[in-house]
mmCIF file of C-alpha atoms in Angstrom:
data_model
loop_
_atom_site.group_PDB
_atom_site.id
_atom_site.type_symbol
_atom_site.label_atom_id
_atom_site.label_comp_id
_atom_site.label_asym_id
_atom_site.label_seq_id
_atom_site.Cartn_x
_atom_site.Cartn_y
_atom_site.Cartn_z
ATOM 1 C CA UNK A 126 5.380 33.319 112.587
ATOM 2 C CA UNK A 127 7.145 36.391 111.928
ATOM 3 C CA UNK A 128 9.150 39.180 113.653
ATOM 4 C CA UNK A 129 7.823 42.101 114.804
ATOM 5 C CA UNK A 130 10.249 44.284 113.507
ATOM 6 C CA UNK A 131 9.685 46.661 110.786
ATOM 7 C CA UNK A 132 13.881 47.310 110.330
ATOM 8 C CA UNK A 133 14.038 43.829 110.249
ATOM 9 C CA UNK A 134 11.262 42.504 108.262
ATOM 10 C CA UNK A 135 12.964 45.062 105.397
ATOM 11 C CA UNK A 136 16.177 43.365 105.934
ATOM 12 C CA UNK A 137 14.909 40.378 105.656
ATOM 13 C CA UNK A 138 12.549 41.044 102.439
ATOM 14 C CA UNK A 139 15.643 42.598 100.592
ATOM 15 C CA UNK A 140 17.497 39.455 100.859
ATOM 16 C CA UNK A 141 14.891 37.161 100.424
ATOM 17 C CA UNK A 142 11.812 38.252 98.254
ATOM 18 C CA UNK A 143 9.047 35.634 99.031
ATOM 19 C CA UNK A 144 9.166 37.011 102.713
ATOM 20 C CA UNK A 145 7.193 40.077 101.392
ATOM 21 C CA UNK A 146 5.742 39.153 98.199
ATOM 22 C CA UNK A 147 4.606 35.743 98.510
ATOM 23 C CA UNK A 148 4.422 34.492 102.327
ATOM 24 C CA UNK A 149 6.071 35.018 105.460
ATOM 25 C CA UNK A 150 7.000 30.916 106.741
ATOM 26 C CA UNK A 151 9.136 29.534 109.265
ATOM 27 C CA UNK A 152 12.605 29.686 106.642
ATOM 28 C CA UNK A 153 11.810 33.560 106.261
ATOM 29 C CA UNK A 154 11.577 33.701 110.650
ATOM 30 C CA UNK A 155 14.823 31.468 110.515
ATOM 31 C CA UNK A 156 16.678 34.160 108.527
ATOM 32 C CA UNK A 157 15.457 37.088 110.854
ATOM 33 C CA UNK A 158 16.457 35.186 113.759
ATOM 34 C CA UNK A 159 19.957 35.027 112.095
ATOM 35 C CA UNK A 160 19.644 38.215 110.577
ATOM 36 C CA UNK A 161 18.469 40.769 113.405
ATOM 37 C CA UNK A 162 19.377 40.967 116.553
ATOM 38 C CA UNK A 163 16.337 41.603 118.135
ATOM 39 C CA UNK A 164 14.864 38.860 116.746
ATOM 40 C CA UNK A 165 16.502 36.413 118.525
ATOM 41 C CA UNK A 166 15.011 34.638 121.402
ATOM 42 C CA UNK A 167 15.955 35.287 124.497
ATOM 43 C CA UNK A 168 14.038 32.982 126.775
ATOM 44 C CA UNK A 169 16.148 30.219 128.591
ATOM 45 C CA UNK A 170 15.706 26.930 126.646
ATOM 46 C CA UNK A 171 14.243 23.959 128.643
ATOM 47 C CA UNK A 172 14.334 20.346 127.191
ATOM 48 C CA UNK A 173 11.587 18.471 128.018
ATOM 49 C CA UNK A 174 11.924 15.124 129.913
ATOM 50 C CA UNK A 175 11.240 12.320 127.175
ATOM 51 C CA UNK A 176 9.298 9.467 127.413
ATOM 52 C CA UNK A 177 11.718 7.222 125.567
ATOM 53 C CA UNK A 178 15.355 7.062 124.943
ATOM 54 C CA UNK A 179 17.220 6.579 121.957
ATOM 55 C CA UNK A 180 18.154 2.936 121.191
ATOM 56 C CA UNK A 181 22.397 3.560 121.496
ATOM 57 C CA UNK A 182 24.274 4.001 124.197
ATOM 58 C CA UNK A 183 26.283 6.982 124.700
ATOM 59 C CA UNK A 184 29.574 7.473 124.003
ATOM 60 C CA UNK A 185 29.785 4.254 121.715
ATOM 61 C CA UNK A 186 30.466 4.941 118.207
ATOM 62 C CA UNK A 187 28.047 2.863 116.082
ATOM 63 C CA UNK A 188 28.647 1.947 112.816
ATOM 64 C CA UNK A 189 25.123 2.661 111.349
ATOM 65 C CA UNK A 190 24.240 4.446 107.911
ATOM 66 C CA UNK A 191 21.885 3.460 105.973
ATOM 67 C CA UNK A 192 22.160 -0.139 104.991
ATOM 68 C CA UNK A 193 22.729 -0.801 108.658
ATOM 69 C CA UNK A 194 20.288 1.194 110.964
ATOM 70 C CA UNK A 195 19.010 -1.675 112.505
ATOM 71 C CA UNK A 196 18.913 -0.261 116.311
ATOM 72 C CA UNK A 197 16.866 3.016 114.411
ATOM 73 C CA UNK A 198 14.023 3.970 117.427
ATOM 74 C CA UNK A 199 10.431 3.398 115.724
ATOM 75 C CA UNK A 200 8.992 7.269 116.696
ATOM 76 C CA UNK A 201 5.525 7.689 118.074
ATOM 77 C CA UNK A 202 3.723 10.739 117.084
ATOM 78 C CA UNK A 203 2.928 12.671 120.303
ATOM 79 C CA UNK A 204 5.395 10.970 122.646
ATOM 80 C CA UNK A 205 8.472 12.501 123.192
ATOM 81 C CA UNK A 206 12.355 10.817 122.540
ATOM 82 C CA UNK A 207 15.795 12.189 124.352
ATOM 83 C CA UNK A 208 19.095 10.991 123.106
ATOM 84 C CA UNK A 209 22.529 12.449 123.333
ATOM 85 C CA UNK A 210 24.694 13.583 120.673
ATOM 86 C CA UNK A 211 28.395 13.446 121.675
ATOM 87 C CA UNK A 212 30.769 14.636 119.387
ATOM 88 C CA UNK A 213 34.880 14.348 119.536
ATOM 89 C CA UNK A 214 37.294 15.761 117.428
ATOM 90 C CA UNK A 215 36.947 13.229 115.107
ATOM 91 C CA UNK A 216 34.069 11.647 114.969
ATOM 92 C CA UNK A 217 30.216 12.005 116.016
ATOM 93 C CA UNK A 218 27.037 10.594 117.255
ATOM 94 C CA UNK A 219 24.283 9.205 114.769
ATOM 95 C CA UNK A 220 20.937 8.775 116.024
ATOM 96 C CA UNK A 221 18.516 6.881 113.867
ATOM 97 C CA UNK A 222 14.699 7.136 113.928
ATOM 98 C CA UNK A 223 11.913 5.554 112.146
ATOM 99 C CA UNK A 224 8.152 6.666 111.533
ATOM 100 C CA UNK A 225 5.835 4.461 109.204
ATOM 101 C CA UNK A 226 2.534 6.084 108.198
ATOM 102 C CA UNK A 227 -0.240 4.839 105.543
ATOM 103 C CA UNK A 228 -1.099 7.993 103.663
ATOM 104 C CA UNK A 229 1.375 10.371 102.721
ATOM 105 C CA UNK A 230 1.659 13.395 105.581
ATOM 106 C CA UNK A 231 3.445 16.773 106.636
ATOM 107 C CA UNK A 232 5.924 15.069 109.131
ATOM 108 C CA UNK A 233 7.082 17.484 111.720
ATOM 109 C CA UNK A 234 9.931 17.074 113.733
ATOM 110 C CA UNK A 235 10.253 19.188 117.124
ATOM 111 C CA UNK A 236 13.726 19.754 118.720
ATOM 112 C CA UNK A 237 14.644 20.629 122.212
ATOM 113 C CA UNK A 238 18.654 21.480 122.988
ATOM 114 C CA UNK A 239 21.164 24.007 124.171
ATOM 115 C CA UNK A 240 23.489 22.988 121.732
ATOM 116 C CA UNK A 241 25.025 22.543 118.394
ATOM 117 C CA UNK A 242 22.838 19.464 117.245
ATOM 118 C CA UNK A 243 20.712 19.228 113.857
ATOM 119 C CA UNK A 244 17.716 16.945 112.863
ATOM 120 C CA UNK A 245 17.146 15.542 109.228
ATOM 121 C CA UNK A 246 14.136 14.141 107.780
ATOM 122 C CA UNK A 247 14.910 11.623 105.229
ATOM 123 C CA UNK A 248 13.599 9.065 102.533
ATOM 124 C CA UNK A 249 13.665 5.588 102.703
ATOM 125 C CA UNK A 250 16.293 5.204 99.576
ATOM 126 C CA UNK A 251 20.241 4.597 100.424
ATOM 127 C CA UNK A 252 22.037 6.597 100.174
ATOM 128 C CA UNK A 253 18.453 8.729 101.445
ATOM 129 C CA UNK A 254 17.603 12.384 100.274
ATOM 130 C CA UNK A 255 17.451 14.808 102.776
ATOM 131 C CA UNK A 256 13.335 15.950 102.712
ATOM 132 C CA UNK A 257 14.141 18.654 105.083
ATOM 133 C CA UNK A 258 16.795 19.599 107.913
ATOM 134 C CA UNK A 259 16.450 21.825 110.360
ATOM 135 C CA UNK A 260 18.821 23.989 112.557
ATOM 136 C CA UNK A 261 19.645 23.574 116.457
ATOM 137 C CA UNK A 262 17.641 25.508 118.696
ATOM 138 C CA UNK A 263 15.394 25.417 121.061
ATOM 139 C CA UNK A 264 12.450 24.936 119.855
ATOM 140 C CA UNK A 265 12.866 23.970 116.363
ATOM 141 C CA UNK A 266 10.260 22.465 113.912
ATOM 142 C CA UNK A 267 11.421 20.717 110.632
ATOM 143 C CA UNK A 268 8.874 19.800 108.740
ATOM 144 C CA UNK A 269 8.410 17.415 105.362
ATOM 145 C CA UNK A 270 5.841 16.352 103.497
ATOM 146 C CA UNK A 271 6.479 12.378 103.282
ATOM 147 C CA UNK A 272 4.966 8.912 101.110
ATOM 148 C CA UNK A 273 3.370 6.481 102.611
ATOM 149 C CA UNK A 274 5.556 4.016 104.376
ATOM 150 C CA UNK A 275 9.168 4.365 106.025
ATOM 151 C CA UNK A 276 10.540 7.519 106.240
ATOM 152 C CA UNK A 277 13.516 8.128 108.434
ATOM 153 C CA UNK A 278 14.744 11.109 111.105
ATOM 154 C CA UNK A 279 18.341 11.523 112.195
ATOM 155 C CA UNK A 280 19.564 13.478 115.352
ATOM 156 C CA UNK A 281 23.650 14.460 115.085
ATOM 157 C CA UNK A 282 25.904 17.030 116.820
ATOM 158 C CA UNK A 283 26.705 19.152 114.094
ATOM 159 C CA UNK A 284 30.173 20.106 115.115
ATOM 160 C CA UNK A 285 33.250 17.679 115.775
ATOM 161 C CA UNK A 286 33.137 19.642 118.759
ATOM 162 C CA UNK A 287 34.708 17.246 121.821
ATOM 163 C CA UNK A 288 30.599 17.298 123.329
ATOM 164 C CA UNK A 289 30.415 14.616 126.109
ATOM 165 C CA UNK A 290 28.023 12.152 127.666
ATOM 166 C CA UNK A 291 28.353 14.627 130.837
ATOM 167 C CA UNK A 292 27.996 18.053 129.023
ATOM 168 C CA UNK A 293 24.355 18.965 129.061
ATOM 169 C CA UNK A 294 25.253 20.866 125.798
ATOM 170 C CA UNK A 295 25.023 16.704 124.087
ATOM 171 C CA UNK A 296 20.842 16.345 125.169
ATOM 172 C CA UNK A 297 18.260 16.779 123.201
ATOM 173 C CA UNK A 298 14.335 15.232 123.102
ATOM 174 C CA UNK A 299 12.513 15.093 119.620
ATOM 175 C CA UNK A 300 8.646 14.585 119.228
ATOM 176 C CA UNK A 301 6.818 13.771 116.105
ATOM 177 C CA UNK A 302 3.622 14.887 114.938
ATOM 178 C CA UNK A 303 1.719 14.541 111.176
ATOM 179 C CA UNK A 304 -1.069 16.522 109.868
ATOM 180 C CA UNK A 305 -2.179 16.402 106.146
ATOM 181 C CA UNK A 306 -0.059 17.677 103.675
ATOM 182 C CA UNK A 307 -0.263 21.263 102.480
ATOM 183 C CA UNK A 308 1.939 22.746 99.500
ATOM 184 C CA UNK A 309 5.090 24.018 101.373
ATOM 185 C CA UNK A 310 7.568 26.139 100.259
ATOM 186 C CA UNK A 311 11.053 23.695 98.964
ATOM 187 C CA UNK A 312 14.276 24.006 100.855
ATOM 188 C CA UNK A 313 16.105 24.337 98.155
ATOM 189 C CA UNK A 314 14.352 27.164 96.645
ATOM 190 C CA UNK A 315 16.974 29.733 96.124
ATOM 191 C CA UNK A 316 19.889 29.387 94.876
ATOM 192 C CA UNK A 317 21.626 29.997 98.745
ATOM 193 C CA UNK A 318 19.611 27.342 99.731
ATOM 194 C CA UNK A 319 21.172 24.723 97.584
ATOM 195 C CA UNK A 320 21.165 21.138 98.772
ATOM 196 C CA UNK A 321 24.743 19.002 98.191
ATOM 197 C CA UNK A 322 24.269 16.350 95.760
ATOM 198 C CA UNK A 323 26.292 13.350 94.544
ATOM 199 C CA UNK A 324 27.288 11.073 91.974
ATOM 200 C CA UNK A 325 24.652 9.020 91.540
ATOM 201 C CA UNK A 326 20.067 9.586 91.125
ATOM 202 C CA UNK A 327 18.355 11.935 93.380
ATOM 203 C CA UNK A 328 14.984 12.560 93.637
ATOM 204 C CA UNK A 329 13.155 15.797 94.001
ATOM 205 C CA UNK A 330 9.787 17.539 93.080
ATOM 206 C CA UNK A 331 9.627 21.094 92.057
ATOM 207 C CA UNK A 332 5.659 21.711 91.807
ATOM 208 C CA UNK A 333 5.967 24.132 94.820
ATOM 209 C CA UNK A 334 8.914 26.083 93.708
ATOM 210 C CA UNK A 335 9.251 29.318 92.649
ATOM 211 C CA UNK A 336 10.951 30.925 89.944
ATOM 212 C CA UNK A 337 14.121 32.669 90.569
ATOM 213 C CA UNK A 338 15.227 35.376 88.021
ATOM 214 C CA UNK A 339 18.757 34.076 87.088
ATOM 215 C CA UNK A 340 20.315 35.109 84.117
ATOM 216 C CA UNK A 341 20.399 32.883 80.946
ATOM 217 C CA UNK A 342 22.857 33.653 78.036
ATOM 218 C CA UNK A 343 21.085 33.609 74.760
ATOM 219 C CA UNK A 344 23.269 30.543 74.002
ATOM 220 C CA UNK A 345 20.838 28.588 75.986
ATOM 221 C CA UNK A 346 18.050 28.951 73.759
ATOM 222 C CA UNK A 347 17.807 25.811 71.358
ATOM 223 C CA UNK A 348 14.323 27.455 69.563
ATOM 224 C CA UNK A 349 12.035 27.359 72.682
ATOM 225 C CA UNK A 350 12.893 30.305 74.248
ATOM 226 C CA UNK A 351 14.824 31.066 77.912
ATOM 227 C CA UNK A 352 12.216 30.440 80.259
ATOM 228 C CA UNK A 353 13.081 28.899 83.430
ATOM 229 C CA UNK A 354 10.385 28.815 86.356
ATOM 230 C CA UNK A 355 9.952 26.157 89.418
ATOM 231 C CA UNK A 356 13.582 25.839 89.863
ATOM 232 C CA UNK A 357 15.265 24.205 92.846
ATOM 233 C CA UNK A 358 19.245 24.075 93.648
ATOM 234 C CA UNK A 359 21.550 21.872 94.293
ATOM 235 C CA UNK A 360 25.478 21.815 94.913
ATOM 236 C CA UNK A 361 27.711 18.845 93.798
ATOM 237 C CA UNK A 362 31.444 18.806 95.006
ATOM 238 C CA UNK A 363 33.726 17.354 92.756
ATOM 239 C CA UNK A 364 36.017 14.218 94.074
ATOM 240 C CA UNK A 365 37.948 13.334 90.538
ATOM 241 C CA UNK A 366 39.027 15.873 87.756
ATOM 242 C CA UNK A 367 37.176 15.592 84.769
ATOM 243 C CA UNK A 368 34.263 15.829 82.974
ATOM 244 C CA UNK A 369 30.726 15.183 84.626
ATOM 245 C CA UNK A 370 27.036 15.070 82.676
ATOM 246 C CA UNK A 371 23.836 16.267 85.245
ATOM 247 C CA UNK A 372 20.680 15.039 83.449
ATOM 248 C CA UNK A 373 16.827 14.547 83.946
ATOM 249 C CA UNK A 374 16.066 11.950 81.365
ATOM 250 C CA UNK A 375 14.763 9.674 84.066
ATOM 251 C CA UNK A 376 11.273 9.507 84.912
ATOM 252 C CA UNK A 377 9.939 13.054 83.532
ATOM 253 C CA UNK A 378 7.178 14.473 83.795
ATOM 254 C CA UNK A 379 7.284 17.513 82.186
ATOM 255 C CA UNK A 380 9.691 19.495 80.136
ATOM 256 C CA UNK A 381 12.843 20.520 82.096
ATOM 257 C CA UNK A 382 16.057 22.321 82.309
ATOM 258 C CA UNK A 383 19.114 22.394 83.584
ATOM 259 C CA UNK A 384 22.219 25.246 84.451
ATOM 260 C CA UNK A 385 25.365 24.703 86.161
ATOM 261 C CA UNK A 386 27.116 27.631 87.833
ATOM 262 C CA UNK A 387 30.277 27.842 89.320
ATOM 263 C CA UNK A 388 28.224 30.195 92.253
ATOM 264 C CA UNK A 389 25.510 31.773 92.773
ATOM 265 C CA UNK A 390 25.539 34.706 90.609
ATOM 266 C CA UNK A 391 28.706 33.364 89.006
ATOM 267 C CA UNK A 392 29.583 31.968 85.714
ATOM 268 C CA UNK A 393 27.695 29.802 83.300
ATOM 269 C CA UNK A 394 29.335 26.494 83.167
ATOM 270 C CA UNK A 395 26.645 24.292 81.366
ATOM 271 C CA UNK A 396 22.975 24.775 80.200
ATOM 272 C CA UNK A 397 20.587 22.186 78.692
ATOM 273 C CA UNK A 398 17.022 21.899 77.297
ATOM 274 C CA UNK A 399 15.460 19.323 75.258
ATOM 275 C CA UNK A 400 18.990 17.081 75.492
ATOM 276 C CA UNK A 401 17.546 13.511 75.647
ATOM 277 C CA UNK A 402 14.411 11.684 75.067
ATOM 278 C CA UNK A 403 11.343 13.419 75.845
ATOM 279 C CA UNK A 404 11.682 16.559 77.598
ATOM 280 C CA UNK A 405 14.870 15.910 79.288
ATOM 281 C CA UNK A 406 17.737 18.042 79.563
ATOM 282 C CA UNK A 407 21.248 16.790 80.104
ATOM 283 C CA UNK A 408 24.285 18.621 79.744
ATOM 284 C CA UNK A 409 28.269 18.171 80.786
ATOM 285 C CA UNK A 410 30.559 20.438 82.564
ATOM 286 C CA UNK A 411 34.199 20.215 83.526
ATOM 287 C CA UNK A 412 35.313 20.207 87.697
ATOM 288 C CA UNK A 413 38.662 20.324 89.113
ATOM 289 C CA UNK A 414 39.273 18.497 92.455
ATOM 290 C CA UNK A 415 37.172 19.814 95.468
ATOM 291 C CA UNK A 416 35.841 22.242 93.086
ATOM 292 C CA UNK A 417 31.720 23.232 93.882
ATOM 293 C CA UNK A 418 28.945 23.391 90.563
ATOM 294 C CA UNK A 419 25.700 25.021 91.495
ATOM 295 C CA UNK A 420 22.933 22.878 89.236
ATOM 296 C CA UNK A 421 19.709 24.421 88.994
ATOM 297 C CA UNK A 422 17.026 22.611 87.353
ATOM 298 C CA UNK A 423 13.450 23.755 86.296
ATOM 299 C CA UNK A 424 11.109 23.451 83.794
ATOM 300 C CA UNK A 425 9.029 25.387 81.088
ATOM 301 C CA UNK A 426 6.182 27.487 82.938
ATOM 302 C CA UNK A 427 5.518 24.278 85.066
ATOM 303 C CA UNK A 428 7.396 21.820 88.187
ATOM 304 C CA UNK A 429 7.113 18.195 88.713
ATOM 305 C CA UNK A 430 8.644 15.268 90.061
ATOM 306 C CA UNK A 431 12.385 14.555 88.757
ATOM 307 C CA UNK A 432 15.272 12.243 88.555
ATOM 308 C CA UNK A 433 18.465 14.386 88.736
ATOM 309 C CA UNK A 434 21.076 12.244 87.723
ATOM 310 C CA UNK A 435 24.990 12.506 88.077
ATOM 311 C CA UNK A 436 27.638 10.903 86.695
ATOM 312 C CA UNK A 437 31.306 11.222 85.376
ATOM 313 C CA UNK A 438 32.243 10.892 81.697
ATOM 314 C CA UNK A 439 35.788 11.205 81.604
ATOM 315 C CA UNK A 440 37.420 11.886 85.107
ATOM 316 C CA UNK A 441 40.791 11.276 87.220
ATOM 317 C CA UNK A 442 41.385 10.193 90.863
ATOM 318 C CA UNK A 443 42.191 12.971 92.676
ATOM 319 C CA UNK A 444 44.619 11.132 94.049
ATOM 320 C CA UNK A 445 45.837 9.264 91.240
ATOM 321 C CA UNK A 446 45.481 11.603 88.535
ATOM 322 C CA UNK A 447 47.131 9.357 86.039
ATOM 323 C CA UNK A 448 44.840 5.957 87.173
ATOM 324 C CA UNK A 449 42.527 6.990 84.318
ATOM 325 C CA UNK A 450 40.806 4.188 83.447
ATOM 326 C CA UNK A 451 39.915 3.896 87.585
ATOM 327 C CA UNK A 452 41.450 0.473 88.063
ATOM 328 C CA UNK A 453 43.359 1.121 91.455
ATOM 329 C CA UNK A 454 46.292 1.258 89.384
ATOM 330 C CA UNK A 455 48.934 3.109 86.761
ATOM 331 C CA UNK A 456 49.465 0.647 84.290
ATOM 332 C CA UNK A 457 50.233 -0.294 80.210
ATOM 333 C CA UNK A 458 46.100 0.521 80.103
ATOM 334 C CA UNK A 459 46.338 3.838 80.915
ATOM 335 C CA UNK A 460 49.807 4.656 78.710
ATOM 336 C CA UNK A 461 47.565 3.475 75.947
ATOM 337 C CA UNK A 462 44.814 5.837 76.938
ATOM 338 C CA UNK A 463 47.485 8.458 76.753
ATOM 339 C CA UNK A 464 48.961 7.437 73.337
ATOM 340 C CA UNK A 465 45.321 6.897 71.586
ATOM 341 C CA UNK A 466 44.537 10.873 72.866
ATOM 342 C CA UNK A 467 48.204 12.239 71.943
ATOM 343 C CA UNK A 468 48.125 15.427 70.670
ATOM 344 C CA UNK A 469 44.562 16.772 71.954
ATOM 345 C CA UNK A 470 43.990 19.801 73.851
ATOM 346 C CA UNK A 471 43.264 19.846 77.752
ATOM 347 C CA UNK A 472 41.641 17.192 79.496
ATOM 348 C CA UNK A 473 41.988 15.208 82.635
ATOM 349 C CA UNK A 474 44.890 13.199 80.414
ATOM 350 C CA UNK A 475 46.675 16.600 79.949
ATOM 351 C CA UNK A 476 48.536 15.875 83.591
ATOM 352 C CA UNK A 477 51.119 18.499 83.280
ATOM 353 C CA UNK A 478 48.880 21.111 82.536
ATOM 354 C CA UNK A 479 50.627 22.170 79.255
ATOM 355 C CA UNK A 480 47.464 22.281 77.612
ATOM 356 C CA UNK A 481 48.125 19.589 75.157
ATOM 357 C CA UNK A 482 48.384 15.263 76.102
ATOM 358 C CA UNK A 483 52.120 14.989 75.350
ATOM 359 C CA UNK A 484 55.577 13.491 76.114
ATOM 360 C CA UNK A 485 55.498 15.386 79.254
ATOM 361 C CA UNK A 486 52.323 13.747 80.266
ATOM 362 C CA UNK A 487 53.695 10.238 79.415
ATOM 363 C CA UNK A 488 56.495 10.643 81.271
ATOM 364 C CA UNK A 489 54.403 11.264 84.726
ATOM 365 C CA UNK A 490 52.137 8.151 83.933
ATOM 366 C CA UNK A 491 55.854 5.681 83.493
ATOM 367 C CA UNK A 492 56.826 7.640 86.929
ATOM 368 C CA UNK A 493 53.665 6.315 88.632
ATOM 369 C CA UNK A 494 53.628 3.264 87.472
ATOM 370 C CA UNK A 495 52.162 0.686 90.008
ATOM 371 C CA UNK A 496 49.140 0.661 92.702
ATOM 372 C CA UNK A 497 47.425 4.069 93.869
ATOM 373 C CA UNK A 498 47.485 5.612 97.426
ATOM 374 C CA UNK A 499 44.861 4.637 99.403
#
């Protein structure tokens, strides 16, 4: 699938490399159709008539995630589904499908709509990692390669947008089909193509990525060396002020590493290489509120499955900066916290930001004494 475009295929190629050198797929054709003009479509998009409806009824906001997707539509490969995603202001339409399958498979997902509405191919874990997600448009194919068993599909307007049960702009039909699985190029390849992460374990597998040439610092090297191939990216937005730790000490199979940038292209924050048992790295890096980290993690000339792991190590409600001890509360626990780091330099105690825990700072904790803000 490519354009047929020789302006555009350059454009194209200088942003994004593999196009040319490796293999033109369906990512490189989504970036010329964003890209180039003239590689746009042009023909008038015509949703099919489904076979089956969604489960929900529009214009009812269901509560459903995914500990309670109980109404999710089990999808049929080769029979199509139509559903409507409204959207208000506010709030959104969910759909939830299901597919179970006894081998593992490339999953594809094809979309029919005229408007802003986005599919997701997920796992079966809660909260789920996103396998792939595709854009709106009509057609669009998001594929996946998937385990054996559950794996789920979600269909949501992807603007708060004010979309009604009456505006033809809120229809859409999806069909399924699998095939066997073939090595596929990740999503999160590049460093632009980073997927959000959160606090918490999320599991990826970077066998099929490539190796993008980001810059190291030679404080990175702890006697093996700066290489750093089969990397994949991931974003993590910061909801306290602290200190966080990224590691991969969980279920490794082969020697890894791990950056954290404050952008792409932009400054080191954190680096790790053999940091835990094993070949695990882990390393720590400090976030202010609403504040994005770019983590890329790779390995040693090879890729593998992975555990990426966050969690915070010493952090503050955003909120309720001086709850530090996160107990819904200011209290005689966390003037004691204050008092036993008296003196030190920075920090998520350091509330005044003075650049030393002092008087000042213990003065703000007695002022908010009592239960956070909701």
């Amino acid at each position: 699938m490519g354009c047929f475009n020789q302006e555009c295929n350059d454009t194209v190629c200088l942003l994004d490399p593999f196009c040319c050198s490796i293999a033109w797929d369906e990512r490189c054709a989504l970036e010329a159709g964003v890209l180039c003009q003239v590689c746009r479509s042009t023909t008038e998009c015509q949703v099919p008539i489904p076979d089956l409806d969604e489960m929900n009824t529009c214009g009812i906001a269901m509560a459903q995630n995914c500990e309670n997707s109980m109404d999710a539509r089990a999808l049929i490969p080769g029979l199509k589904f139509g559903g409507q995603a409204w959207s208000t202001d506010i709030d959104r339409d969910v759909d939830w499908f299901e597919i179970w399958l006894d081998t593992p498979q490339l999953l594809s997902i094809e979309m029919w709509t005229t408007g802003s509405i986005g599919v997701a191919i997920l796992d079966d874990q809660c909260p789920p990692t996103t396998l792939a997600e595709g854009v709106d448009g009509c057609s669009s194919i998001t594929r996946a390669c998937v385990p054996a068993g559950r794996t789920r599909v979600v269909v949501r307007s992807i603007l708060f947008d004010n979309i009604s049960c009456q505006d033809e702009r809120s229809r859409y039909t999806i069909q399924a089909s699998v095939s066997p699985c073939t090595p596929v190029r990740l999503i999160n390849d590049r460093c632009d193509m980073a997927l959000p992460v959160n606090v918490g374990q999320t599991f990826a597998d970077t066998t099929n990525a490539t190796s993008e040439n980001t810059w190291l610092p030679t404080s990175c090297d702890d006697g093996a060396g700066l290489a750093f191939t089969h990397d994949a990216w991931f974003t993590f937005t910061a909801h306290a002020w602290g200190i966080f730790q990224v590691n991969t000490c969980n279920i490794l199979t082969f020697d890894s590493r791990i950056a954290v940038y404050s952008d792409c292209g932009g400054d080191l924050l954190a680096c790790s290489d053999d940091a835990c048992d094993g070949d695990g790295a882990m390393a720590e890096f400090e976030m202010a509120c609403g504040e994005t980290a770019f983590i890329r993690v790779g390995g040693w000339g090879v890729g593998g499955p992975i555990t990426l792991s966050i969690e915070p190590v010493s952090t503050s409600s955003c909120n309720c900066p001086a709850d530090f001890d996160s107990s819904g509360e200011v209290n005689s626990a966390d003037v004691g916290l204050c008092l036993a780091h008296f003196g030190e330099m920075g920090g998520p105690l350091d509330l005044n930001g003075d650049g030393e825990v002092s008087s000042g700072d213990l003065g703000i904790i007695l002022l908010s004494f009592g239960n956070c803000p909701p």
